[in-house]
Amino acid sequence: MSLLSSSSLVLLTYLFVLFFTLTETSLCVAKVGNNTIHPHSQLSVDYYAKSCPQVEQFVGSITLQQFKESPVSGPATIRLLFHDCFVGGCDASILIESKGSSKELAEKDAEDNKELKVESFETIRKAKALVESKCPGIVSCADILVIAARDYVHLAGGPYYQVKKGRWDGKISMASRVGPNIPHANSTVDQMIKLFNSKGLTIEDMVALTGAHTFGFAHCKHFLTRLYNYQGMDQPDPYMDPKLVHALKMYCPKYGGNSDIVAPIDATTAFLFDQAYYANLVNKLGLLASDQALFLDPRTKPLVLNLAKDKQKFFQAFVAAIDKMSSIKVIRGRKHGEKRRDCSMHM
């Protein structure tokens, strides 16, 4: 892929910043010890075949509506799923609202989760309400979140894949679990590999899942040092294309900028779920340092090059990886789980 001209980059950045002054919807993942992927035999595609056979159609009607009304719902919901699964497992604990009488805030209100978009929570709230009206007390919030994330991947041009279901909702949601376990935008490849390995995910899974950045956004603060003070040298990051640096500096000043302004992580096809994210890394168009690092590290560079060349390879790798991720520490049964009627409140 050829580099964009300076004027094209400026125009793209201007349009995205002008119309999408949003909170960051870039993909972030969290690290919590002792999370393992449970056998897929615990989950099944037809889990609700008898109890709520149209659950995917119900959720799909909401995701389609949300996608049309607010496209940012897509990347926001994928990010929500990652935050849920990597902190305590895929149990919808990220959706719980904090209680004023509780000494411990819920995950949602952790400092590192404050940039999660309201559109993602609205998607799940609306989908849950519809499903409850048709199949009361049957479908977990955790399953609805996984289904909705799949829908948004497909609506944005990505693959459609079967979702295994059967998760129960978690009974624990603690903000203190989140902070120490969310990596920063400048995480090293070593740190990311260690994090993903702790979840039972491979380097291949990590590179494929990070490809969800193909339709995310990030606040200026997450890449500001790359524009002005790379490694304390008072210079831009040499691994970021100068044209992109110039375009981003127009909207992300070194001091006193608008904290709400965001830029697309994929500067070329910001609202499409495709392999352009990887081609951007090859061309020094990665927005976050942790993204660009994947092309600079000899362990991950071959994987980036492979996925950059072939959209179908990326789709296949992503589907396999997100299927594994969605099985992290799945809760089953009433002893450890619940089926919430309202996703924001414990039973």
Short mmCIF file of C-alpha atoms in Angstrom, two decimals:
data_model
loop_
_atom_site.label_atom_id
_atom_site.label_comp_id
_atom_site.label_asym_id
_atom_site.label_seq_id
_atom_site.Cartn_x
_atom_site.Cartn_y
_atom_site.Cartn_z
CA MET A 1 0.00 0.00 0.00
CA SER A 2 1.37 3.36 -1.00
CA LEU A 3 1.65 6.15 1.53
CA LEU A 4 -1.09 8.73 1.59
CA SER A 5 -0.21 12.20 0.42
CA SER A 6 0.15 14.86 3.08
CA SER A 7 -3.02 16.61 1.93
CA SER A 8 -5.00 13.36 2.01
CA LEU A 9 -3.88 12.61 5.53
CA VAL A 10 -4.74 16.11 6.66
CA LEU A 11 -8.20 15.85 5.10
CA LEU A 12 -8.88 12.42 6.56
CA THR A 13 -7.79 13.46 10.01
CA TYR A 14 -9.80 16.67 9.80
CA LEU A 15 -12.98 14.86 8.78
CA PHE A 16 -12.71 12.20 11.42
CA VAL A 17 -11.86 14.66 14.18
CA LEU A 18 -14.60 17.09 13.12
CA PHE A 19 -17.40 14.56 13.03
CA PHE A 20 -16.22 12.08 15.62
CA THR A 21 -15.03 14.05 18.66
CA LEU A 22 -15.60 11.04 20.79
CA THR A 23 -14.05 9.17 23.62
CA GLU A 24 -11.44 6.63 22.65
CA THR A 25 -12.75 3.38 21.23
CA SER A 26 -9.45 1.77 20.57
CA LEU A 27 -8.98 -1.74 21.60
CA CYS A 28 -7.45 -2.19 25.06
CA VAL A 29 -7.02 -5.36 26.99
CA ALA A 30 -6.46 -6.06 30.64
CA LYS A 31 -4.40 -8.51 32.59
CA VAL A 32 -5.61 -10.53 35.52
CA GLY A 33 -3.81 -13.57 36.87
CA ASN A 34 -5.19 -17.09 36.73
CA ASN A 35 -7.51 -16.51 33.79
CA THR A 36 -7.60 -19.56 31.59
CA ILE A 37 -9.52 -20.54 28.52
CA HIS A 38 -12.09 -23.15 29.39
CA PRO A 39 -12.80 -26.03 27.00
CA HIS A 40 -15.19 -25.12 24.21
CA SER A 41 -17.25 -28.17 25.14
CA GLN A 42 -18.79 -26.00 27.83
CA LEU A 43 -20.25 -23.72 25.17
CA SER A 44 -22.27 -24.50 22.06
CA VAL A 45 -23.62 -22.66 19.03
CA ASP A 46 -27.11 -24.07 19.61
CA TYR A 47 -27.23 -23.52 23.38
CA TYR A 48 -30.51 -21.56 23.13
CA ALA A 49 -31.96 -23.62 20.27
CA LYS A 50 -34.98 -24.64 22.36
CA SER A 51 -35.15 -21.96 25.06
CA CYS A 52 -34.68 -18.85 22.87
CA PRO A 53 -34.09 -19.89 19.24
CA GLN A 54 -34.27 -16.34 17.82
CA VAL A 55 -31.85 -14.73 20.25
CA GLU A 56 -29.33 -13.81 17.53
CA GLN A 57 -32.04 -12.20 15.40
CA PHE A 58 -33.21 -10.17 18.39
CA VAL A 59 -29.70 -8.92 19.15
CA GLY A 60 -29.06 -8.38 15.43
CA SER A 61 -32.02 -6.04 15.08
CA ILE A 62 -30.53 -3.81 17.77
CA THR A 63 -26.96 -3.85 16.48
CA LEU A 64 -28.14 -2.99 12.97
CA GLN A 65 -30.13 -0.04 14.27
CA GLN A 66 -27.27 1.18 16.46
CA PHE A 67 -24.74 0.77 13.65
CA LYS A 68 -26.85 2.97 11.36
CA GLU A 69 -27.49 5.62 14.00
CA SER A 70 -24.01 5.68 15.56
CA PRO A 71 -21.20 3.81 13.74
CA VAL A 72 -18.90 4.27 16.72
CA SER A 73 -21.02 1.62 18.48
CA GLY A 74 -19.06 -1.02 16.56
CA PRO A 75 -15.50 -0.45 17.76
CA ALA A 76 -16.86 0.60 21.16
CA THR A 77 -18.60 -2.73 21.68
CA ILE A 78 -15.60 -4.76 20.55
CA ARG A 79 -13.48 -2.85 23.04
CA LEU A 80 -16.10 -3.49 25.73
CA LEU A 81 -15.86 -7.23 25.07
CA PHE A 82 -12.06 -7.18 25.39
CA HIS A 83 -12.24 -5.31 28.67
CA ASP A 84 -14.80 -7.76 29.97
CA CYS A 85 -12.97 -10.94 28.97
CA PHE A 86 -9.49 -9.89 30.05
CA VAL A 87 -10.63 -8.73 33.51
CA GLY A 88 -12.03 -11.74 35.32
CA GLY A 89 -13.27 -13.57 32.24
CA CYS A 90 -16.18 -13.19 29.81
CA ASP A 91 -18.89 -12.70 32.43
CA ALA A 92 -20.40 -9.25 31.70
CA SER A 93 -18.91 -7.86 34.93
CA ILE A 94 -17.93 -4.74 32.95
CA LEU A 95 -21.64 -3.82 32.70
CA ILE A 96 -22.35 -3.58 36.43
CA GLU A 97 -23.10 -0.10 37.83
CA SER A 98 -21.44 0.93 41.09
CA LYS A 99 -23.63 1.21 44.16
CA GLY A 100 -23.38 4.37 46.23
CA SER A 101 -23.40 2.34 49.43
CA SER A 102 -20.52 0.09 48.35
CA LYS A 103 -16.93 0.72 49.39
CA GLU A 104 -15.70 -0.81 46.13
CA LEU A 105 -16.51 0.70 42.74
CA ALA A 106 -17.52 -1.64 39.93
CA GLU A 107 -15.24 -2.35 36.94
CA LYS A 108 -17.09 0.12 34.75
CA ASP A 109 -16.06 3.00 36.98
CA ALA A 110 -12.36 2.16 37.15
CA GLU A 111 -10.16 5.03 35.97
CA ASP A 112 -8.93 2.99 33.01
CA ASN A 113 -12.50 2.26 31.87
CA LYS A 114 -13.79 5.83 31.89
CA GLU A 115 -13.18 6.19 28.16
CA LEU A 116 -15.47 3.29 27.29
CA LYS A 117 -18.20 4.68 25.05
CA VAL A 118 -21.79 4.96 26.23
CA GLU A 119 -22.92 3.60 22.84
CA SER A 120 -21.50 0.19 23.67
CA PHE A 121 -23.42 0.01 26.95
CA GLU A 122 -26.55 1.22 25.17
CA THR A 123 -26.25 -1.56 22.61
CA ILE A 124 -26.23 -4.23 25.30
CA ARG A 125 -28.97 -2.53 27.35
CA LYS A 126 -31.32 -2.35 24.37
CA ALA A 127 -30.52 -5.86 23.18
CA LYS A 128 -31.04 -7.29 26.66
CA ALA A 129 -34.40 -5.51 27.01
CA LEU A 130 -35.63 -6.96 23.73
CA VAL A 131 -34.38 -10.46 24.52
CA GLU A 132 -35.96 -10.32 28.00
CA SER A 133 -39.30 -9.36 26.47
CA LYS A 134 -39.18 -12.47 24.28
CA CYS A 135 -37.25 -14.97 26.46
CA PRO A 136 -37.33 -13.76 30.07
CA GLY A 137 -34.59 -15.03 32.37
CA ILE A 138 -32.95 -17.22 29.73
CA VAL A 139 -30.08 -15.43 27.96
CA SER A 140 -27.08 -14.06 29.84
CA CYS A 141 -25.70 -10.56 29.38
CA ALA A 142 -22.31 -12.17 28.71
CA ASP A 143 -23.66 -14.05 25.69
CA ILE A 144 -25.44 -10.95 24.38
CA LEU A 145 -22.16 -9.00 24.51
CA VAL A 146 -20.31 -11.66 22.51
CA ILE A 147 -23.10 -11.85 19.92
CA ALA A 148 -23.26 -8.06 19.56
CA ALA A 149 -19.50 -7.79 19.05
CA ARG A 150 -19.71 -10.39 16.26
CA ASP A 151 -22.55 -8.48 14.63
CA TYR A 152 -20.57 -5.25 14.55
CA VAL A 153 -17.53 -6.97 13.05
CA HIS A 154 -19.74 -8.24 10.23
CA LEU A 155 -21.64 -4.97 9.75
CA ALA A 156 -18.32 -3.16 9.27
CA GLY A 157 -17.30 -5.52 6.47
CA GLY A 158 -15.64 -8.23 8.54
CA PRO A 159 -16.39 -11.95 8.70
CA TYR A 160 -19.59 -13.48 10.00
CA TYR A 161 -18.83 -16.33 12.37
CA GLN A 162 -20.74 -18.66 14.64
CA VAL A 163 -20.86 -17.62 18.30
CA LYS A 164 -20.69 -20.29 20.98
CA LYS A 165 -23.08 -19.57 23.83
CA GLY A 166 -23.82 -20.77 27.34
CA ARG A 167 -21.99 -18.24 29.52
CA TRP A 168 -23.45 -17.11 32.83
CA ASP A 169 -23.01 -13.63 34.24
CA GLY A 170 -20.44 -13.04 36.97
CA LYS A 171 -21.28 -12.09 40.54
CA ILE A 172 -18.12 -10.02 41.09
CA SER A 173 -17.25 -6.63 39.57
CA MET A 174 -14.42 -4.71 41.23
CA ALA A 175 -12.67 -1.61 39.93
CA SER A 176 -9.51 -2.56 41.80
CA ARG A 177 -9.04 -5.47 39.39
CA VAL A 178 -8.78 -3.17 36.40
CA GLY A 179 -6.18 -0.44 36.92
CA PRO A 180 -3.01 -2.49 37.31
CA ASN A 181 -3.99 -4.75 34.43
CA ILE A 182 -4.74 -2.38 31.54
CA PRO A 183 -1.70 -1.91 29.29
CA HIS A 184 -0.81 1.50 27.96
CA ALA A 185 -0.66 2.61 24.35
CA ASN A 186 3.14 2.33 24.55
CA SER A 187 3.22 -1.23 25.89
CA THR A 188 6.16 -3.24 24.62
CA VAL A 189 5.77 -6.44 22.65
CA ASP A 190 7.26 -8.33 25.58
CA GLN A 191 4.59 -6.95 27.90
CA MET A 192 1.81 -7.78 25.44
CA ILE A 193 3.05 -11.31 24.83
CA LYS A 194 3.18 -11.95 28.56
CA LEU A 195 -0.32 -10.54 28.99
CA PHE A 196 -1.86 -12.63 26.21
CA ASN A 197 -0.03 -15.76 27.30
CA SER A 198 -1.55 -15.32 30.77
CA LYS A 199 -4.94 -15.71 29.09
CA GLY A 200 -3.96 -18.83 27.18
CA LEU A 201 -3.57 -16.87 23.94
CA THR A 202 -0.62 -17.18 21.57
CA ILE A 203 1.44 -14.55 19.77
CA GLU A 204 -0.59 -15.34 16.65
CA ASP A 205 -3.80 -14.73 18.58
CA MET A 206 -2.41 -11.45 19.91
CA VAL A 207 -1.54 -10.07 16.48
CA ALA A 208 -4.88 -11.15 15.03
CA LEU A 209 -6.94 -9.69 17.89
CA THR A 210 -5.04 -6.41 17.80
CA GLY A 211 -6.31 -6.14 14.23
CA ALA A 212 -9.62 -4.99 15.73
CA HIS A 213 -7.90 -1.59 15.79
CA THR A 214 -8.84 -1.50 12.12
CA PHE A 215 -11.92 0.51 13.12
CA GLY A 216 -11.07 2.18 16.42
CA PHE A 217 -10.17 5.67 17.61
CA ALA A 218 -7.71 7.02 20.18
CA HIS A 219 -7.38 10.24 22.14
CA CYS A 220 -4.39 12.49 21.46
CA LYS A 221 -2.93 11.76 24.89
CA HIS A 222 -2.32 8.14 23.91
CA PHE A 223 0.08 9.03 21.09
CA LEU A 224 1.22 12.58 21.94
CA THR A 225 4.77 11.58 22.87
CA ARG A 226 5.18 10.01 19.43
CA LEU A 227 4.50 13.41 17.87
CA TYR A 228 6.72 15.58 20.07
CA ASN A 229 9.00 13.73 22.45
CA TYR A 230 9.84 10.20 21.37
CA GLN A 231 11.90 8.50 24.09
CA GLY A 232 12.59 11.89 25.68
CA MET A 233 14.51 13.15 22.62
CA ASP A 234 12.18 16.11 21.92
CA GLN A 235 11.64 14.74 18.41
CA PRO A 236 8.84 12.80 16.65
CA ASP A 237 8.96 9.03 16.55
CA PRO A 238 11.10 8.09 13.51
CA TYR A 239 8.85 5.06 13.03
CA MET A 240 5.83 7.28 12.29
CA ASP A 241 5.50 8.63 8.77
CA PRO A 242 6.30 12.40 8.74
CA LYS A 243 3.12 13.14 6.78
CA LEU A 244 1.02 11.50 9.46
CA VAL A 245 2.96 13.33 12.19
CA HIS A 246 2.28 16.64 10.45
CA ALA A 247 -1.45 15.91 10.06
CA LEU A 248 -1.88 14.82 13.67
CA LYS A 249 -0.01 17.82 15.08
CA MET A 250 -2.70 20.08 13.60
CA TYR A 251 -5.25 18.65 16.05
CA CYS A 252 -3.05 17.44 18.88
CA PRO A 253 -0.90 20.34 20.11
CA LYS A 254 1.92 19.60 22.51
CA TYR A 255 0.19 21.53 25.29
CA GLY A 256 -3.37 22.61 26.01
CA GLY A 257 -5.19 20.59 23.37
CA ASN A 258 -8.83 19.52 23.42
CA SER A 259 -8.95 16.35 25.51
CA ASP A 260 -12.01 15.10 23.60
CA ILE A 261 -10.35 15.06 20.18
CA VAL A 262 -9.59 11.64 18.74
CA ALA A 263 -7.96 10.26 15.60
CA PRO A 264 -8.69 7.03 13.73
CA ILE A 265 -6.25 4.25 14.56
CA ASP A 266 -6.54 3.12 10.94
CA ALA A 267 -6.02 6.32 8.95
CA THR A 268 -6.90 4.73 5.61
CA THR A 269 -10.18 2.82 6.17
CA ALA A 270 -11.32 3.95 9.61
CA PHE A 271 -14.83 2.45 9.49
CA LEU A 272 -14.09 -0.78 7.65
CA PHE A 273 -13.11 -4.04 9.26
CA ASP A 274 -10.29 -5.06 6.93
CA GLN A 275 -6.56 -5.81 6.83
CA ALA A 276 -5.50 -2.21 6.13
CA TYR A 277 -4.43 -1.84 9.76
CA TYR A 278 -1.50 -4.19 9.10
CA ALA A 279 -0.53 -2.50 5.84
CA ASN A 280 -0.47 0.78 7.75
CA LEU A 281 2.08 -0.67 10.17
CA VAL A 282 4.28 -1.67 7.24
CA ASN A 283 4.07 1.91 5.95
CA LYS A 284 4.77 3.57 9.34
CA LEU A 285 1.15 4.68 9.64
CA GLY A 286 0.49 3.01 12.99
CA LEU A 287 -1.08 5.45 15.44
CA LEU A 288 -0.19 3.85 18.78
CA ALA A 289 3.33 2.88 19.75
CA SER A 290 2.11 -0.55 20.84
CA ASP A 291 0.68 -1.10 17.36
CA GLN A 292 3.75 0.03 15.43
CA ALA A 293 5.90 -2.12 17.70
CA LEU A 294 4.32 -5.22 16.17
CA PHE A 295 6.06 -4.45 12.89
CA LEU A 296 9.38 -3.64 14.54
CA ASP A 297 9.70 -6.83 16.60
CA PRO A 298 11.14 -9.88 14.76
CA ARG A 299 8.68 -12.19 16.53
CA THR A 300 5.59 -10.39 15.27
CA LYS A 301 6.76 -8.71 12.04
CA PRO A 302 6.28 -11.85 9.88
CA LEU A 303 2.73 -12.19 11.20
CA VAL A 304 1.97 -8.55 10.37
CA LEU A 305 3.34 -8.97 6.85
CA ASN A 306 1.33 -12.13 6.32
CA LEU A 307 -1.97 -10.59 7.41
CA ALA A 308 -1.31 -7.34 5.53
CA LYS A 309 -1.28 -9.23 2.23
CA ASP A 310 -4.45 -11.26 2.58
CA LYS A 311 -7.79 -10.15 4.01
CA GLN A 312 -9.10 -13.69 4.19
CA LYS A 313 -6.09 -14.82 6.23
CA PHE A 314 -6.75 -11.98 8.66
CA PHE A 315 -10.43 -12.89 8.89
CA GLN A 316 -9.62 -16.54 9.57
CA ALA A 317 -7.02 -15.67 12.18
CA PHE A 318 -9.29 -13.14 13.87
CA VAL A 319 -12.26 -15.52 14.05
CA ALA A 320 -10.13 -18.26 15.59
CA ALA A 321 -8.58 -15.85 18.09
CA ILE A 322 -11.77 -14.12 19.21
CA ASP A 323 -13.44 -17.51 19.63
CA LYS A 324 -10.65 -18.47 22.03
CA MET A 325 -10.74 -15.12 23.79
CA SER A 326 -14.51 -15.33 24.27
CA SER A 327 -14.01 -18.56 26.21
CA ILE A 328 -11.69 -17.10 28.85
CA LYS A 329 -12.78 -18.15 32.34
CA VAL A 330 -16.38 -18.81 31.31
CA ILE A 331 -18.77 -19.12 34.24
CA ARG A 332 -21.35 -21.91 34.24
CA GLY A 333 -24.09 -22.60 36.73
CA ARG A 334 -25.82 -20.87 39.61
CA LYS A 335 -23.07 -21.53 42.15
CA HIS A 336 -20.69 -19.05 40.55
CA GLY A 337 -22.95 -17.20 38.13
CA GLU A 338 -26.31 -15.56 37.57
CA LYS A 339 -28.66 -14.66 34.73
CA ARG A 340 -29.29 -10.95 35.17
CA ARG A 341 -32.57 -9.41 34.06
CA ASP A 342 -30.85 -6.00 34.03
CA CYS A 343 -27.22 -6.21 32.89
CA SER A 344 -26.22 -3.27 35.07
CA MET A 345 -27.36 -4.87 38.34
CA HIS A 346 -26.60 -8.09 40.17
CA MET A 347 -29.56 -10.33 40.87
#
